[in-house]
Amino acid sequence: YEVEYHDSIDSTNRRGRELAGDGREDIVVLADEQTGGRGRLKREWSSPSGGIWLSLLLRPTMPTTHAPLVTMAAAVATAEAVASTGVEPEIKWPNDVLVDGKKVSGILTEMEGEADRISWLVVGIGINANVDIESLPEDRATSLRELCGDVDRREVVQTLLESMSELVADRDRILSAWRARSGTLGRRVSVETPNGEIVGEAVDVESPGALLVDTADGRERVTVGDCEHLR
Ligand code: BTN
């Protein structure tokens, strides 16, 4: 992928969308700092200098319903990049990367397209790399600096992008790679969905990214929500 680097930018996702409008593809927007980082569910994403803040603009040939698969590929690639620094990551459904139960990375995918065809997809990945945990808002957030000391961000980004391009080229591998890195499967979870809370054992993921949860009332198939690991 071609890389566009910024010392400081409002949001690499915002810039990725702009490049999509210019007709570009296969480009990575990378920044040392974001001044208006965006998170899932309209949240802010704090992005101090020293982190890894990047967005990947892709035009995959697939229906929009399959986009979650690309986001899951990004979570696997991120987990692999984090693992390359020597810490033990796990993926929390759908695409947070945790170490010791604390969030070290989050992913926000934005896209445009018709039902049967994605026009463009911007996968935004934030990794709390060489940043102090005091500069992060959540008490359940951590950083690579906190976990293992400062890392070579170039190497981490390279590992991430290599893994991502392999997975996107071989989509059949994505779910099995996700399962292998998942900390959610086999766990008791509570998922807050738009239709209420679902509590039970997470048993599997199903294409293109739904979580199957065995509850007291039977099996639920969850496609959106915030998941919490209970034990
Ligand atoms: C989440 O809420 O967990 C997702 C956070 C995604 C943050 C990344 S940082 C790079 C990219 N640019 C943004 O504005 N957000 C994403």
PDB file of C-alpha atoms and ligand atoms in Angstrom:
ATOM      1  CA  TYR A   1       0.000   0.000   0.000  1.00  0.00           C
ATOM      2  CA  GLU A   2       1.054   3.590  -0.598  1.00  0.00           C
ATOM      3  CA  VAL A   3       1.451   5.540   2.664  1.00  0.00           C
ATOM      4  CA  GLU A   4       0.478   9.176   3.250  1.00  0.00           C
ATOM      5  CA  TYR A   5       2.010  10.401   6.510  1.00  0.00           C
ATOM      6  CA  HIS A   6       0.916  13.323   8.701  1.00  0.00           C
ATOM      7  CA  ASP A   7       2.596  14.585  11.886  1.00  0.00           C
ATOM      8  CA  SER A   8      -0.811  15.851  12.944  1.00  0.00           C
ATOM      9  CA  ILE A   9      -4.248  15.560  11.335  1.00  0.00           C
ATOM     10  CA  ASP A  10      -7.842  15.837  12.551  1.00  0.00           C
ATOM     11  CA  SER A  11      -8.750  12.235  11.677  1.00  0.00           C
ATOM     12  CA  THR A  12      -7.110   9.735   9.335  1.00  0.00           C
ATOM     13  CA  ASN A  13     -10.585   8.288   8.662  1.00  0.00           C
ATOM     14  CA  ARG A  14     -11.824  11.717   7.576  1.00  0.00           C
ATOM     15  CA  ARG A  15      -8.811  12.002   5.254  1.00  0.00           C
ATOM     16  CA  GLY A  16      -9.379   8.442   3.974  1.00  0.00           C
ATOM     17  CA  ARG A  17     -12.933   9.352   2.998  1.00  0.00           C
ATOM     18  CA  GLU A  18     -11.639  12.434   1.224  1.00  0.00           C
ATOM     19  CA  LEU A  19      -9.186  10.296  -0.784  1.00  0.00           C
ATOM     20  CA  ALA A  20     -12.057   7.920  -1.598  1.00  0.00           C
ATOM     21  CA  GLY A  21     -13.903  10.903  -3.050  1.00  0.00           C
ATOM     22  CA  ASP A  22     -10.827  11.604  -5.182  1.00  0.00           C
ATOM     23  CA  GLY A  23     -11.118   8.094  -6.614  1.00  0.00           C
ATOM     24  CA  ARG A  24      -8.071   6.668  -4.811  1.00  0.00           C
ATOM     25  CA  GLU A  25      -7.586   3.172  -3.399  1.00  0.00           C
ATOM     26  CA  ASP A  26      -5.043   0.971  -1.604  1.00  0.00           C
ATOM     27  CA  ILE A  27      -3.660   3.915   0.310  1.00  0.00           C
ATOM     28  CA  VAL A  28      -2.820   4.153   4.003  1.00  0.00           C
ATOM     29  CA  VAL A  29      -3.171   7.440   5.886  1.00  0.00           C
ATOM     30  CA  LEU A  30      -0.890   7.387   8.919  1.00  0.00           C
ATOM     31  CA  ALA A  31      -0.521  10.007  11.640  1.00  0.00           C
ATOM     32  CA  ASP A  32       1.551  10.581  14.767  1.00  0.00           C
ATOM     33  CA  GLU A  33      -1.289  12.537  16.363  1.00  0.00           C
ATOM     34  CA  GLN A  34      -4.983  13.143  15.678  1.00  0.00           C
ATOM     35  CA  THR A  35      -6.792  16.204  16.929  1.00  0.00           C
ATOM     36  CA  GLY A  36     -10.296  14.892  16.179  1.00  0.00           C
ATOM     37  CA  GLY A  37      -9.976  11.111  16.350  1.00  0.00           C
ATOM     38  CA  ARG A  38     -13.276   9.292  16.014  1.00  0.00           C
ATOM     39  CA  GLY A  39     -14.366   6.093  17.717  1.00  0.00           C
ATOM     40  CA  ARG A  40     -17.275   3.693  17.346  1.00  0.00           C
ATOM     41  CA  LEU A  41     -20.792   4.759  18.285  1.00  0.00           C
ATOM     42  CA  LYS A  42     -19.995   8.468  17.760  1.00  0.00           C
ATOM     43  CA  ARG A  43     -17.455   8.436  20.588  1.00  0.00           C
ATOM     44  CA  GLU A  44     -14.257  10.457  20.562  1.00  0.00           C
ATOM     45  CA  TRP A  45     -10.967   8.593  20.257  1.00  0.00           C
ATOM     46  CA  SER A  46      -8.086  10.189  22.052  1.00  0.00           C
ATOM     47  CA  SER A  47      -5.031  10.095  19.829  1.00  0.00           C
ATOM     48  CA  PRO A  48      -1.968  11.706  21.411  1.00  0.00           C
ATOM     49  CA  SER A  49       1.413  11.901  19.700  1.00  0.00           C
ATOM     50  CA  GLY A  50       3.258   8.560  19.824  1.00  0.00           C
ATOM     51  CA  GLY A  51       0.338   6.322  18.909  1.00  0.00           C
ATOM     52  CA  ILE A  52      -0.358   4.435  15.717  1.00  0.00           C
ATOM     53  CA  TRP A  53      -3.341   6.073  14.047  1.00  0.00           C
ATOM     54  CA  LEU A  54      -4.002   4.839  10.555  1.00  0.00           C
ATOM     55  CA  SER A  55      -6.727   4.364   7.981  1.00  0.00           C
ATOM     56  CA  LEU A  56      -6.659   1.999   5.055  1.00  0.00           C
ATOM     57  CA  LEU A  57      -8.718   2.864   1.975  1.00  0.00           C
ATOM     58  CA  LEU A  58      -9.810  -0.227   0.054  1.00  0.00           C
ATOM     59  CA  ARG A  59     -12.264  -1.007  -2.715  1.00  0.00           C
ATOM     60  CA  PRO A  60     -12.953  -4.689  -2.158  1.00  0.00           C
ATOM     61  CA  THR A  61     -15.294  -6.427  -4.575  1.00  0.00           C
ATOM     62  CA  MET A  62     -18.004  -7.628  -2.200  1.00  0.00           C
ATOM     63  CA  PRO A  63     -21.517  -6.779  -1.047  1.00  0.00           C
ATOM     64  CA  THR A  64     -21.766  -4.169   1.726  1.00  0.00           C
ATOM     65  CA  THR A  65     -23.097  -6.870   4.077  1.00  0.00           C
ATOM     66  CA  HIS A  66     -19.650  -8.491   3.980  1.00  0.00           C
ATOM     67  CA  ALA A  67     -17.804  -5.393   5.241  1.00  0.00           C
ATOM     68  CA  PRO A  68     -17.625  -6.760   8.830  1.00  0.00           C
ATOM     69  CA  LEU A  69     -15.332  -9.469   7.485  1.00  0.00           C
ATOM     70  CA  VAL A  70     -12.785  -6.826   6.430  1.00  0.00           C
ATOM     71  CA  THR A  71     -13.007  -5.239   9.873  1.00  0.00           C
ATOM     72  CA  MET A  72     -12.365  -8.626  11.445  1.00  0.00           C
ATOM     73  CA  ALA A  73      -9.350  -9.083   9.176  1.00  0.00           C
ATOM     74  CA  ALA A  74      -8.097  -5.744  10.478  1.00  0.00           C
ATOM     75  CA  ALA A  75      -8.542  -6.952  14.064  1.00  0.00           C
ATOM     76  CA  VAL A  76      -6.526 -10.097  13.319  1.00  0.00           C
ATOM     77  CA  ALA A  77      -3.793  -8.076  11.582  1.00  0.00           C
ATOM     78  CA  THR A  78      -3.712  -5.663  14.523  1.00  0.00           C
ATOM     79  CA  ALA A  79      -3.504  -8.520  17.024  1.00  0.00           C
ATOM     80  CA  GLU A  80      -0.619  -9.984  15.045  1.00  0.00           C
ATOM     81  CA  ALA A  81       1.167  -6.636  15.001  1.00  0.00           C
ATOM     82  CA  VAL A  82       0.637  -6.254  18.758  1.00  0.00           C
ATOM     83  CA  ALA A  83       1.840  -9.832  19.354  1.00  0.00           C
ATOM     84  CA  SER A  84       5.020  -9.028  17.418  1.00  0.00           C
ATOM     85  CA  THR A  85       6.015  -6.670  20.246  1.00  0.00           C
ATOM     86  CA  GLY A  86       6.021  -9.610  22.668  1.00  0.00           C
ATOM     87  CA  VAL A  87       2.722  -9.095  24.504  1.00  0.00           C
ATOM     88  CA  GLU A  88      -0.241 -11.536  24.391  1.00  0.00           C
ATOM     89  CA  PRO A  89      -3.272  -9.923  22.722  1.00  0.00           C
ATOM     90  CA  GLU A  90      -6.805 -11.285  22.443  1.00  0.00           C
ATOM     91  CA  ILE A  91      -9.597 -10.019  20.205  1.00  0.00           C
ATOM     92  CA  LYS A  92     -12.839  -9.034  21.877  1.00  0.00           C
ATOM     93  CA  TRP A  93     -15.812  -9.306  19.527  1.00  0.00           C
ATOM     94  CA  PRO A  94     -16.165  -7.698  17.135  1.00  0.00           C
ATOM     95  CA  ASN A  95     -12.797  -6.006  16.792  1.00  0.00           C
ATOM     96  CA  ASP A  96     -11.182  -4.619  19.927  1.00  0.00           C
ATOM     97  CA  VAL A  97      -7.705  -5.846  20.774  1.00  0.00           C
ATOM     98  CA  LEU A  98      -7.122  -6.362  24.497  1.00  0.00           C
ATOM     99  CA  VAL A  99      -4.098  -7.216  26.586  1.00  0.00           C
ATOM    100  CA  ASP A 100      -4.771  -8.399  30.152  1.00  0.00           C
ATOM    101  CA  GLY A 101      -8.406  -7.436  29.621  1.00  0.00           C
ATOM    102  CA  LYS A 102      -7.562  -3.830  28.744  1.00  0.00           C
ATOM    103  CA  LYS A 103      -8.078  -2.225  25.366  1.00  0.00           C
ATOM    104  CA  VAL A 104      -4.923  -1.441  23.425  1.00  0.00           C
ATOM    105  CA  SER A 105      -6.550  -0.983  20.008  1.00  0.00           C
ATOM    106  CA  GLY A 106      -9.880  -0.152  18.405  1.00  0.00           C
ATOM    107  CA  ILE A 107     -11.164  -0.206  14.847  1.00  0.00           C
ATOM    108  CA  LEU A 108     -13.715   1.989  13.089  1.00  0.00           C
ATOM    109  CA  THR A 109     -14.825   1.072   9.568  1.00  0.00           C
ATOM    110  CA  GLU A 110     -16.721   3.490   7.360  1.00  0.00           C
ATOM    111  CA  MET A 111     -17.991   2.713   3.887  1.00  0.00           C
ATOM    112  CA  GLU A 112     -20.143   3.674   0.971  1.00  0.00           C
ATOM    113  CA  GLY A 113     -21.801   1.569  -1.679  1.00  0.00           C
ATOM    114  CA  GLU A 114     -24.929  -0.011  -3.066  1.00  0.00           C
ATOM    115  CA  ALA A 115     -26.329  -3.081  -1.339  1.00  0.00           C
ATOM    116  CA  ASP A 116     -24.629  -5.509  -3.670  1.00  0.00           C
ATOM    117  CA  ARG A 117     -21.344  -3.693  -4.075  1.00  0.00           C
ATOM    118  CA  ILE A 118     -18.992  -1.704  -1.844  1.00  0.00           C
ATOM    119  CA  SER A 119     -17.728   1.464  -3.510  1.00  0.00           C
ATOM    120  CA  TRP A 120     -15.078   2.221  -0.895  1.00  0.00           C
ATOM    121  CA  LEU A 121     -14.230   1.167   2.601  1.00  0.00           C
ATOM    122  CA  VAL A 122     -12.057   3.023   5.115  1.00  0.00           C
ATOM    123  CA  VAL A 123     -10.741   0.839   7.942  1.00  0.00           C
ATOM    124  CA  GLY A 124      -9.465   3.043  10.757  1.00  0.00           C
ATOM    125  CA  ILE A 125      -7.146   1.398  13.250  1.00  0.00           C
ATOM    126  CA  GLY A 126      -5.929   3.023  16.443  1.00  0.00           C
ATOM    127  CA  ILE A 127      -3.176   1.401  18.510  1.00  0.00           C
ATOM    128  CA  ASN A 128      -2.147   2.957  21.812  1.00  0.00           C
ATOM    129  CA  ALA A 129       1.554   2.507  21.155  1.00  0.00           C
ATOM    130  CA  ASN A 130       4.111   4.887  22.671  1.00  0.00           C
ATOM    131  CA  VAL A 131       1.677   6.849  24.780  1.00  0.00           C
ATOM    132  CA  ASP A 132       1.206   7.330  28.521  1.00  0.00           C
ATOM    133  CA  ILE A 133      -1.923   5.696  29.892  1.00  0.00           C
ATOM    134  CA  GLU A 134      -2.682   8.943  31.725  1.00  0.00           C
ATOM    135  CA  SER A 135      -3.392  10.507  28.318  1.00  0.00           C
ATOM    136  CA  LEU A 136      -6.049   7.879  27.586  1.00  0.00           C
ATOM    137  CA  PRO A 137      -9.592   8.447  28.832  1.00  0.00           C
ATOM    138  CA  GLU A 138     -10.812   4.990  29.769  1.00  0.00           C
ATOM    139  CA  ASP A 139      -9.542   3.270  32.857  1.00  0.00           C
ATOM    140  CA  ARG A 140      -9.886   0.072  30.859  1.00  0.00           C
ATOM    141  CA  ALA A 141      -7.400   1.255  28.245  1.00  0.00           C
ATOM    142  CA  THR A 142      -3.728   0.401  28.112  1.00  0.00           C
ATOM    143  CA  SER A 143      -0.768   1.149  25.842  1.00  0.00           C
ATOM    144  CA  LEU A 144       2.214  -0.746  24.499  1.00  0.00           C
ATOM    145  CA  ARG A 145       4.460   1.690  26.404  1.00  0.00           C
ATOM    146  CA  GLU A 146       2.745   0.606  29.612  1.00  0.00           C
ATOM    147  CA  LEU A 147       2.897  -3.085  28.717  1.00  0.00           C
ATOM    148  CA  CYS A 148       6.361  -3.520  27.258  1.00  0.00           C
ATOM    149  CA  GLY A 149       8.002  -0.127  26.766  1.00  0.00           C
ATOM    150  CA  ASP A 150       8.240   1.907  23.578  1.00  0.00           C
ATOM    151  CA  VAL A 151       8.043  -0.009  20.306  1.00  0.00           C
ATOM    152  CA  ASP A 152       9.336   0.598  16.785  1.00  0.00           C
ATOM    153  CA  ARG A 153       6.137   1.908  15.217  1.00  0.00           C
ATOM    154  CA  ARG A 154       7.447   1.368  11.694  1.00  0.00           C
ATOM    155  CA  GLU A 155       7.886  -2.360  12.340  1.00  0.00           C
ATOM    156  CA  VAL A 156       4.487  -2.676  13.989  1.00  0.00           C
ATOM    157  CA  VAL A 157       2.761  -0.908  11.079  1.00  0.00           C
ATOM    158  CA  GLN A 158       4.623  -3.050   8.562  1.00  0.00           C
ATOM    159  CA  THR A 159       3.605  -6.283  10.299  1.00  0.00           C
ATOM    160  CA  LEU A 160       0.019  -5.058  10.437  1.00  0.00           C
ATOM    161  CA  LEU A 161      -0.169  -4.103   6.754  1.00  0.00           C
ATOM    162  CA  GLU A 162       1.471  -7.328   5.561  1.00  0.00           C
ATOM    163  CA  SER A 163      -0.944  -9.428   7.558  1.00  0.00           C
ATOM    164  CA  MET A 164      -3.892  -7.317   6.404  1.00  0.00           C
ATOM    165  CA  SER A 165      -3.051  -7.611   2.712  1.00  0.00           C
ATOM    166  CA  GLU A 166      -2.671 -11.401   3.038  1.00  0.00           C
ATOM    167  CA  LEU A 167      -6.036 -11.772   4.739  1.00  0.00           C
ATOM    168  CA  VAL A 168      -7.878  -9.490   2.325  1.00  0.00           C
ATOM    169  CA  ALA A 169      -6.456 -11.505  -0.574  1.00  0.00           C
ATOM    170  CA  ASP A 170      -7.559 -14.801   1.018  1.00  0.00           C
ATOM    171  CA  ARG A 171     -10.917 -14.075   2.628  1.00  0.00           C
ATOM    172  CA  ASP A 172     -11.696 -17.690   3.481  1.00  0.00           C
ATOM    173  CA  ARG A 173      -8.981 -17.550   6.124  1.00  0.00           C
ATOM    174  CA  ILE A 174     -10.318 -14.513   7.977  1.00  0.00           C
ATOM    175  CA  LEU A 175     -12.839 -16.167  10.297  1.00  0.00           C
ATOM    176  CA  SER A 176     -10.548 -19.015  11.300  1.00  0.00           C
ATOM    177  CA  ALA A 177      -7.702 -16.563  11.972  1.00  0.00           C
ATOM    178  CA  TRP A 178     -10.122 -14.444  14.019  1.00  0.00           C
ATOM    179  CA  ARG A 179     -11.263 -17.498  16.018  1.00  0.00           C
ATOM    180  CA  ALA A 180      -7.642 -18.389  16.760  1.00  0.00           C
ATOM    181  CA  ARG A 181      -6.979 -14.908  18.172  1.00  0.00           C
ATOM    182  CA  SER A 182     -10.316 -14.487  19.911  1.00  0.00           C
ATOM    183  CA  GLY A 183     -10.661 -14.102  23.639  1.00  0.00           C
ATOM    184  CA  THR A 184     -14.447 -13.962  23.364  1.00  0.00           C
ATOM    185  CA  LEU A 185     -15.263 -17.498  22.245  1.00  0.00           C
ATOM    186  CA  GLY A 186     -15.902 -19.857  25.117  1.00  0.00           C
ATOM    187  CA  ARG A 187     -16.415 -16.910  27.464  1.00  0.00           C
ATOM    188  CA  ARG A 188     -19.516 -15.781  29.267  1.00  0.00           C
ATOM    189  CA  VAL A 189     -20.402 -12.426  27.752  1.00  0.00           C
ATOM    190  CA  SER A 190     -22.875  -9.636  28.059  1.00  0.00           C
ATOM    191  CA  VAL A 191     -23.649  -7.873  24.787  1.00  0.00           C
ATOM    192  CA  GLU A 192     -25.501  -4.597  24.743  1.00  0.00           C
ATOM    193  CA  THR A 193     -27.431  -4.560  21.479  1.00  0.00           C
ATOM    194  CA  PRO A 194     -29.881  -2.018  20.052  1.00  0.00           C
ATOM    195  CA  ASN A 195     -32.612  -4.505  21.072  1.00  0.00           C
ATOM    196  CA  GLY A 196     -31.412  -5.018  24.623  1.00  0.00           C
ATOM    197  CA  GLU A 197     -28.868  -6.988  26.565  1.00  0.00           C
ATOM    198  CA  ILE A 198     -27.909 -10.554  25.713  1.00  0.00           C
ATOM    199  CA  VAL A 199     -26.094 -12.649  28.307  1.00  0.00           C
ATOM    200  CA  GLY A 200     -24.723 -16.103  27.716  1.00  0.00           C
ATOM    201  CA  GLU A 201     -21.790 -18.109  26.444  1.00  0.00           C
ATOM    202  CA  ALA A 202     -20.185 -16.932  23.199  1.00  0.00           C
ATOM    203  CA  VAL A 203     -19.846 -20.097  21.158  1.00  0.00           C
ATOM    204  CA  ASP A 204     -18.777 -19.048  17.660  1.00  0.00           C
ATOM    205  CA  VAL A 205     -18.651 -16.393  14.965  1.00  0.00           C
ATOM    206  CA  GLU A 206     -20.429 -16.788  11.683  1.00  0.00           C
ATOM    207  CA  SER A 207     -19.809 -15.074   8.354  1.00  0.00           C
ATOM    208  CA  PRO A 208     -19.726 -12.169   7.865  1.00  0.00           C
ATOM    209  CA  GLY A 209     -19.123 -11.485  11.554  1.00  0.00           C
ATOM    210  CA  ALA A 210     -22.096 -12.369  13.745  1.00  0.00           C
ATOM    211  CA  LEU A 211     -21.490 -13.636  17.267  1.00  0.00           C
ATOM    212  CA  LEU A 212     -23.444 -16.719  18.358  1.00  0.00           C
ATOM    213  CA  VAL A 213     -24.401 -16.610  22.019  1.00  0.00           C
ATOM    214  CA  ASP A 214     -26.046 -19.470  23.912  1.00  0.00           C
ATOM    215  CA  THR A 215     -28.456 -17.901  26.383  1.00  0.00           C
ATOM    216  CA  ALA A 216     -30.918 -19.378  28.857  1.00  0.00           C
ATOM    217  CA  ASP A 217     -33.590 -18.942  26.144  1.00  0.00           C
ATOM    218  CA  GLY A 218     -31.629 -20.481  23.294  1.00  0.00           C
ATOM    219  CA  ARG A 219     -29.092 -19.389  20.717  1.00  0.00           C
ATOM    220  CA  GLU A 220     -28.898 -15.727  19.685  1.00  0.00           C
ATOM    221  CA  ARG A 221     -27.121 -14.390  16.617  1.00  0.00           C
ATOM    222  CA  VAL A 222     -25.728 -10.925  17.393  1.00  0.00           C
ATOM    223  CA  THR A 223     -24.637  -8.626  14.576  1.00  0.00           C
ATOM    224  CA  VAL A 224     -24.151  -5.310  16.401  1.00  0.00           C
ATOM    225  CA  GLY A 225     -23.392  -4.368  19.958  1.00  0.00           C
ATOM    226  CA  ASP A 226     -20.889  -3.715  22.689  1.00  0.00           C
ATOM    227  CA  CYS A 227     -19.530  -6.892  24.205  1.00  0.00           C
ATOM    228  CA  GLU A 228     -18.219  -7.374  27.711  1.00  0.00           C
ATOM    229  CA  HIS A 229     -16.303 -10.446  28.861  1.00  0.00           C
ATOM    230  CA  LEU A 230     -17.794 -11.649  32.125  1.00  0.00           C
ATOM    231  CA  ARG A 231     -15.306 -14.322  33.156  1.00  0.00           C
TER     232      ARG A 231
HETATM  233  C1  BTN B   1     -13.252   2.333  18.716  1.00  0.00           C
HETATM  234  O1  BTN B   1     -14.127   3.082  19.142  1.00  0.00           O
HETATM  235  O2  BTN B   1     -12.852   1.357  19.353  1.00  0.00           O
HETATM  236  C2  BTN B   1     -12.631   2.590  17.351  1.00  0.00           C
HETATM  237  C3  BTN B   1     -11.492   3.558  17.411  1.00  0.00           C
HETATM  238  C4  BTN B   1     -10.865   3.817  16.049  1.00  0.00           C
HETATM  239  C5  BTN B   1      -9.769   4.854  16.114  1.00  0.00           C
HETATM  240  C6  BTN B   1      -9.003   4.986  14.824  1.00  0.00           C
HETATM  241  S1  BTN B   1      -7.517   5.918  14.998  1.00  0.00           S
HETATM  242  C7  BTN B   1      -7.323   5.997  13.264  1.00  0.00           C
HETATM  243  C8  BTN B   1      -8.702   6.193  12.671  1.00  0.00           C
HETATM  244  N1  BTN B   1      -9.055   7.606  12.579  1.00  0.00           N
HETATM  245  C9  BTN B   1     -10.075   7.920  13.378  1.00  0.00           C
HETATM  246  O3  BTN B   1     -10.556   9.066  13.504  1.00  0.00           O
HETATM  247  N2  BTN B   1     -10.494   6.828  14.059  1.00  0.00           N
HETATM  248  C10 BTN B   1      -9.747   5.652  13.671  1.00  0.00           C
END
